[in-house]
Coordinates of C-alpha atoms and ligand atoms in Angstrom, one line a residue:
M1 CA 70.3 192.0 -237.7
K2 CA 73.8 191.7 -236.2
I3 CA 75.2 188.2 -235.8
L4 CA 78.4 187.0 -234.1
V5 CA 79.8 183.7 -235.3
A6 CA 82.6 182.4 -233.0
G7 CA 84.6 179.9 -235.0
G8 CA 83.4 181.6 -238.2
A9 CA 86.7 181.0 -240.1
G10 CA 86.3 177.2 -239.7
F11 CA 84.7 174.7 -242.1
I12 CA 81.0 175.1 -241.0
G13 CA 81.4 178.6 -239.6
S14 CA 82.6 180.1 -242.9
Y15 CA 79.4 178.8 -244.6
L16 CA 77.3 180.1 -241.8
C17 CA 78.9 183.6 -242.2
E18 CA 78.3 183.4 -245.9
H19 CA 74.6 182.5 -245.3
Y20 CA 74.0 185.5 -243.1
C21 CA 76.1 187.9 -245.1
G22 CA 74.2 186.8 -248.2
A23 CA 70.9 187.5 -246.4
G24 CA 72.1 191.1 -245.7
A25 CA 72.9 190.7 -242.0
E26 CA 76.0 192.3 -240.4
V27 CA 78.3 189.5 -239.4
I28 CA 81.1 189.6 -236.9
C29 CA 83.4 186.6 -237.0
L30 CA 85.6 185.8 -234.0
D31 CA 88.3 183.2 -234.6
N32 CA 91.8 182.5 -233.4
L33 CA 92.5 180.4 -236.5
I34 CA 93.7 177.4 -234.5
T35 CA 92.0 175.1 -237.0
G36 CA 90.3 177.6 -239.3
S37 CA 91.9 179.8 -241.9
R38 CA 91.6 183.2 -243.7
E39 CA 91.2 181.3 -247.0
N40 CA 87.8 180.0 -245.7
I41 CA 86.5 183.6 -245.4
A42 CA 88.5 185.2 -248.2
I43 CA 85.4 186.2 -250.2
L44 CA 83.8 187.6 -247.1
L45 CA 86.8 189.7 -246.1
E46 CA 86.0 191.9 -249.1
Q47 CA 82.4 192.5 -248.0
K48 CA 81.2 195.6 -246.1
N49 CA 78.8 193.7 -243.8
F50 CA 81.5 191.3 -242.6
L51 CA 83.9 192.0 -239.8
F52 CA 86.7 189.6 -238.8
R53 CA 88.5 189.8 -235.5
E54 CA 91.3 187.3 -234.8
A55 CA 90.7 186.5 -231.1
D56 CA 90.7 183.5 -228.7
V57 CA 87.2 183.4 -227.2
S58 CA 88.7 181.5 -224.1
Q59 CA 90.3 184.8 -223.2
P60 CA 88.5 188.1 -222.4
L61 CA 86.8 189.1 -225.6
P62 CA 87.9 192.2 -227.6
K63 CA 85.7 195.3 -227.8
L64 CA 83.0 194.6 -230.4
P65 CA 80.3 196.7 -232.0
S66 CA 77.2 196.7 -229.8
G67 CA 73.6 195.7 -230.9
I68 CA 74.4 192.0 -231.4
N69 CA 71.1 190.0 -231.8
L70 CA 72.4 186.5 -232.2
I71 CA 75.5 184.6 -231.2
F72 CA 76.6 181.3 -232.6
N73 CA 79.3 179.4 -230.7
L74 CA 81.1 177.1 -233.2
A75 CA 84.5 177.8 -231.8
S76 CA 86.3 174.5 -231.0
P77 CA 88.7 172.1 -232.6
A78 CA 86.4 169.5 -234.0
S79 CA 88.2 166.7 -235.7
P80 CA 89.9 164.0 -233.6
V81 CA 93.3 164.9 -235.0
D82 CA 92.8 168.5 -233.9
Y83 CA 91.5 167.8 -230.4
Y84 CA 94.2 165.2 -229.7
R85 CA 96.7 167.9 -230.7
Y86 CA 95.0 170.6 -228.7
P87 CA 93.5 168.9 -225.7
L88 CA 93.7 171.8 -223.2
E89 CA 92.6 174.4 -225.8
T90 CA 89.6 172.2 -226.6
L91 CA 88.6 172.0 -222.9
R92 CA 89.2 175.8 -222.5
V93 CA 87.1 176.8 -225.5
G94 CA 84.2 174.6 -224.4
S95 CA 84.3 176.0 -220.9
S96 CA 85.7 179.5 -220.6
G97 CA 85.1 180.3 -224.2
T98 CA 81.4 179.3 -224.0
E99 CA 81.0 181.3 -220.7
N100 CA 82.6 184.4 -222.3
L101 CA 80.2 184.2 -225.2
L102 CA 77.2 183.6 -222.9
E103 CA 78.1 186.6 -220.9
L104 CA 78.3 188.7 -224.1
A105 CA 74.8 187.3 -225.1
R106 CA 73.5 188.4 -221.7
E107 CA 75.0 191.9 -222.0
E108 CA 73.7 192.3 -225.5
G109 CA 70.3 190.6 -224.9
A110 CA 71.2 188.3 -227.8
A111 CA 69.9 184.8 -228.5
F112 CA 72.6 182.1 -228.2
V113 CA 73.1 179.0 -230.3
M114 CA 75.5 176.4 -229.1
A115 CA 77.1 174.1 -231.7
S116 CA 77.2 170.9 -229.7
T117 CA 77.9 167.5 -231.1
S118 CA 76.7 163.9 -231.5
E119 CA 79.8 163.1 -229.4
V120 CA 77.8 164.0 -226.3
Y121 CA 76.1 160.6 -226.9
G122 CA 79.6 158.9 -226.7
D123 CA 79.4 155.3 -227.9
P124 CA 75.7 155.2 -227.7
K125 CA 73.6 152.2 -226.4
V126 CA 70.5 153.6 -228.1
H127 CA 69.8 153.7 -231.8
P128 CA 69.0 156.0 -233.5
Q129 CA 70.0 158.7 -230.9
K130 CA 67.2 161.0 -229.7
E131 CA 67.8 164.2 -227.8
D132 CA 66.5 162.7 -224.6
Y133 CA 69.3 160.1 -224.6
W134 CA 72.0 161.0 -222.0
G135 CA 74.8 159.2 -223.7
N136 CA 77.6 156.7 -222.9
V137 CA 80.7 158.8 -222.6
N138 CA 84.1 157.8 -221.1
P139 CA 84.9 160.9 -218.9
N140 CA 88.7 160.6 -219.1
G141 CA 89.5 158.7 -222.3
P142 CA 91.4 160.4 -225.1
R143 CA 88.2 161.7 -226.7
S144 CA 86.9 163.1 -223.4
V145 CA 88.6 166.5 -224.0
Y146 CA 86.1 167.1 -226.8
D147 CA 83.1 165.1 -225.5
E148 CA 83.2 166.6 -222.0
S149 CA 84.0 170.0 -223.2
K150 CA 80.8 170.0 -225.3
R151 CA 78.8 168.4 -222.5
Y152 CA 80.0 171.2 -220.2
A153 CA 79.1 173.8 -222.9
E154 CA 75.6 172.4 -223.0
A155 CA 75.3 172.5 -219.2
I156 CA 76.5 176.1 -218.9
T157 CA 74.2 177.2 -221.8
A158 CA 71.3 175.6 -220.0
A159 CA 72.3 177.2 -216.7
Y160 CA 72.3 180.7 -218.3
R161 CA 68.9 180.0 -219.7
R162 CA 67.6 179.0 -216.3
K163 CA 69.3 181.6 -214.2
Y164 CA 69.2 184.6 -216.6
G165 CA 66.3 183.7 -218.9
L166 CA 68.7 183.8 -221.9
K167 CA 67.2 182.6 -225.2
T168 CA 69.2 179.6 -226.1
A169 CA 69.2 176.7 -228.5
I170 CA 71.6 173.7 -228.7
S171 CA 72.3 171.9 -231.9
R172 CA 73.8 168.4 -231.7
I173 CA 75.6 168.3 -234.9
F174 CA 76.3 164.9 -236.5
N175 CA 79.2 164.2 -238.9
T176 CA 79.2 167.0 -241.5
Y177 CA 81.3 167.1 -244.7
G178 CA 81.8 169.2 -247.8
P179 CA 84.2 171.5 -249.6
R180 CA 86.7 173.3 -247.3
L181 CA 87.4 170.2 -245.2
R182 CA 91.1 170.1 -244.8
P183 CA 92.7 167.1 -246.5
A184 CA 94.8 166.2 -243.4
D185 CA 92.2 166.9 -240.8
G186 CA 91.8 163.2 -240.0
R187 CA 88.0 163.1 -240.6
V188 CA 86.8 160.0 -242.3
V189 CA 85.6 161.8 -245.5
S190 CA 88.8 163.8 -245.9
N191 CA 91.0 160.7 -245.2
F192 CA 89.2 158.5 -247.7
I193 CA 89.2 161.1 -250.5
S194 CA 92.8 162.1 -250.0
Q195 CA 93.9 158.4 -249.9
A196 CA 91.7 157.4 -252.9
R197 CA 92.8 160.3 -255.0
A198 CA 96.5 159.5 -254.3
G199 CA 95.9 155.9 -255.2
A200 CA 97.1 155.0 -251.7
P201 CA 95.5 152.3 -249.5
V202 CA 92.3 153.5 -248.0
T203 CA 92.5 152.9 -244.2
V204 CA 89.5 151.4 -242.5
Y205 CA 89.7 151.1 -238.7
G206 CA 88.3 147.9 -237.2
D207 CA 86.3 145.7 -239.6
G208 CA 84.5 148.7 -241.1
S209 CA 81.1 147.6 -239.8
Q210 CA 80.8 150.7 -237.6
T211 CA 78.4 153.2 -239.0
R212 CA 78.3 156.9 -239.5
S213 CA 75.7 159.3 -240.9
L214 CA 77.0 162.1 -243.0
C215 CA 75.3 165.5 -243.5
Y216 CA 76.3 167.8 -246.4
V217 CA 77.4 171.2 -245.1
S218 CA 74.7 173.3 -246.9
D219 CA 72.0 171.2 -245.3
L220 CA 73.6 171.6 -241.9
V221 CA 73.9 175.4 -242.3
A222 CA 70.2 175.6 -243.2
G223 CA 69.3 173.7 -240.1
L224 CA 71.4 175.9 -237.9
A225 CA 69.8 179.0 -239.3
Q226 CA 66.3 177.5 -238.9
L227 CA 67.2 176.6 -235.3
A228 CA 68.4 180.2 -234.6
G229 CA 65.1 181.5 -236.0
K230 CA 63.2 179.5 -233.3
A231 CA 65.6 180.3 -230.3
N232 CA 63.5 183.3 -229.3
A233 CA 60.1 181.5 -229.6
V234 CA 60.8 178.0 -228.2
D235 CA 62.2 177.5 -224.7
N236 CA 65.0 175.0 -224.2
L237 CA 65.5 173.9 -227.8
V238 CA 67.9 170.9 -228.1
V239 CA 67.9 169.5 -231.6
N240 CA 69.9 166.9 -233.5
L241 CA 71.0 168.1 -236.9
G242 CA 72.4 165.4 -239.1
N243 CA 71.5 163.1 -241.9
P244 CA 69.7 159.9 -240.8
R245 CA 71.1 157.8 -243.7
E246 CA 73.4 155.4 -241.9
I247 CA 76.3 153.8 -243.8
T248 CA 79.0 151.5 -242.7
I249 CA 82.6 152.8 -242.9
L250 CA 83.4 149.9 -245.3
E251 CA 80.6 151.0 -247.7
L252 CA 81.7 154.6 -247.5
A253 CA 85.3 153.6 -248.4
G254 CA 84.0 151.7 -251.4
M255 CA 81.8 154.6 -252.5
V256 CA 84.6 157.1 -252.3
I257 CA 87.0 154.8 -254.2
S258 CA 84.5 154.4 -256.9
L259 CA 83.5 158.1 -257.1
C260 CA 87.3 159.0 -257.3
S261 CA 87.7 156.4 -260.1
S262 CA 90.5 155.1 -258.0
R263 CA 92.2 151.7 -257.8
S264 CA 93.1 152.0 -254.1
E265 CA 92.8 148.9 -252.0
I266 CA 91.2 149.0 -248.6
I267 CA 93.4 148.1 -245.6
F268 CA 92.3 147.5 -242.1
Q269 CA 93.9 148.9 -238.9
P270 CA 93.0 148.5 -235.2
L271 CA 90.0 150.6 -234.0
P272 CA 91.0 153.7 -232.0
E273 CA 90.1 153.7 -228.3
D274 CA 86.4 154.7 -227.6
D275 CA 85.6 154.9 -231.3
P276 CA 81.7 154.9 -231.5
T277 CA 80.3 151.8 -233.2
R278 CA 77.1 153.3 -234.4
R279 CA 76.0 156.9 -235.1
C280 CA 72.7 157.8 -236.5
P281 CA 70.5 160.8 -235.5
D282 CA 66.8 160.6 -234.9
I283 CA 65.8 163.9 -236.5
S284 CA 62.1 163.9 -235.8
Q285 CA 62.5 166.8 -233.4
A286 CA 64.2 168.9 -236.2
K287 CA 61.5 167.9 -238.6
N288 CA 58.6 168.7 -236.2
V289 CA 59.9 171.9 -234.6
L290 CA 62.0 173.4 -237.4
G291 CA 60.5 171.8 -240.5
W292 CA 64.1 170.8 -241.4
E293 CA 65.5 167.8 -243.0
P294 CA 68.6 167.2 -245.2
L295 CA 68.1 167.4 -248.9
V296 CA 71.5 166.6 -250.4
S297 CA 72.2 162.9 -251.2
L298 CA 75.5 161.3 -250.0
E299 CA 76.5 160.6 -253.6
K300 CA 75.9 164.2 -254.7
G301 CA 77.6 165.6 -251.6
L302 CA 80.6 163.4 -252.0
K303 CA 81.0 164.3 -255.7
K304 CA 81.0 168.0 -254.8
T305 CA 83.5 167.4 -252.1
I306 CA 85.8 165.3 -254.4
E307 CA 85.6 168.1 -257.0
W308 CA 86.8 170.6 -254.4
F309 CA 89.7 168.3 -253.4
E310 CA 90.7 168.1 -257.0
K311 CA 91.0 171.9 -257.3
L312 CA 93.3 172.1 -254.3
Ligands
LIG401 N1 82.0 169.1 -238.8 C1 81.4 168.2 -238.0 O1 81.2 167.1 -238.4 C2 80.9 168.6 -236.7 C3 80.2 167.6 -236.0 C4 79.7 168.0 -234.7 C5 79.9 169.2 -234.2 N2 80.7 170.1 -234.9 C6 80.9 171.4 -234.2 O2 80.7 172.5 -235.1 C7 81.7 173.5 -234.9 C8 82.5 173.8 -236.2 O3 83.1 172.6 -236.6 P1 84.0 172.6 -237.9 O4 83.9 171.2 -238.5 O5 83.7 173.7 -238.8 O6 85.5 172.7 -237.3 P2 86.7 173.7 -237.7 O7 87.8 173.2 -236.9 O8 86.8 173.8 -239.1 O9 86.1 175.1 -237.1 C9 86.2 175.5 -235.8 C10 86.7 176.9 -235.7 O10 86.8 177.3 -234.4 C11 88.0 178.1 -234.2 N3 88.4 178.1 -232.8 C12 88.8 177.0 -232.1 N4 89.1 177.4 -230.9 C13 88.9 178.7 -230.8 C14 89.1 179.7 -229.8 N5 89.5 179.4 -228.6 N6 88.7 181.0 -230.1 C15 88.3 181.4 -231.3 N7 88.1 180.5 -232.3 C16 88.4 179.2 -232.1 C17 88.9 177.4 -235.2 O11 90.0 178.2 -235.5 C18 88.0 177.1 -236.4 O12 88.0 178.1 -237.3 C19 82.6 173.0 -233.8 O13 82.2 173.5 -232.5 C20 82.4 171.5 -233.7 O14 82.5 171.0 -232.5 C21 81.2 169.8 -236.1

């Protein structure tokens, strides 16, 4: 089995590469390191069945070994801090980058798994979000560079499936966390842990009543692998992957402060534009089609993540 992971030096991608290398597959990782790092794949770089190519997938792809069976497209800045900093790169990787990888999948006869996002639901009017909900997205607000890039990526993935019969699967990933998150990446878990550990005020935007659902990275990677396993057998797979336990941001802040044994106070700041008020996946499709559901509790996952931040 030969697998290409675009964005494989990122947070989720590096665990996905580890998963397949550990299972004995040959893994090719393409990454331009815009938000990823060599440290994430340091252990893999020493392994014979792992090949890293530093490359921007929005540009013509480098020559790669042939015989690729499966392509994952995880390449994209993913945290708000990152896609605000790289708006055009984010749009390009979702559009040209996805098209380049779909073309490669067509040439190689490989199955294609697109890492989409819960952000395609925007600020949803339906709770919890099911895959047949079309979303409530501002097409030109500050978050649109990410949301619309992923919506386009879904559209072009579906077009390749219809036009060329490509075997595809789309995973709509909800907030995922775990070791290897960057302390300054602006995601809620990284922010809260960094602030609580430093004894600094923990910043909650709005009144903290907005909710998120947080999935531990090992659960997510298991879901992605199970989804890929079905891409050849089930046509037009679009699956939410996330943890359905919904928690308010205020509760999360309190939980992180307590797990860090911190004395930080919570401070409130204005809600950013288009910040979603509720986020919770309906994962019945993932349960029914993949037999997947998350196993790691929020408390356990946060403890592991905090331990990792402590070692930094
Ligand atoms: N972590 C989450 O909560 C979450 C939620 C929903 C969706 N996702 C999706 O999962 C994927 C991985 O997210 P992550 O959290 O690991 O983010 P990340 O930023 O850690 O990883 C993304 C990787 O893609 C690489 N990349 C970006 N543009 C590229 C380009 N043009 N060419 C080659 N490589 C490029 C980056 O360098 C990085 O290594 C992303 O596509 C993201 O949209 C993540």
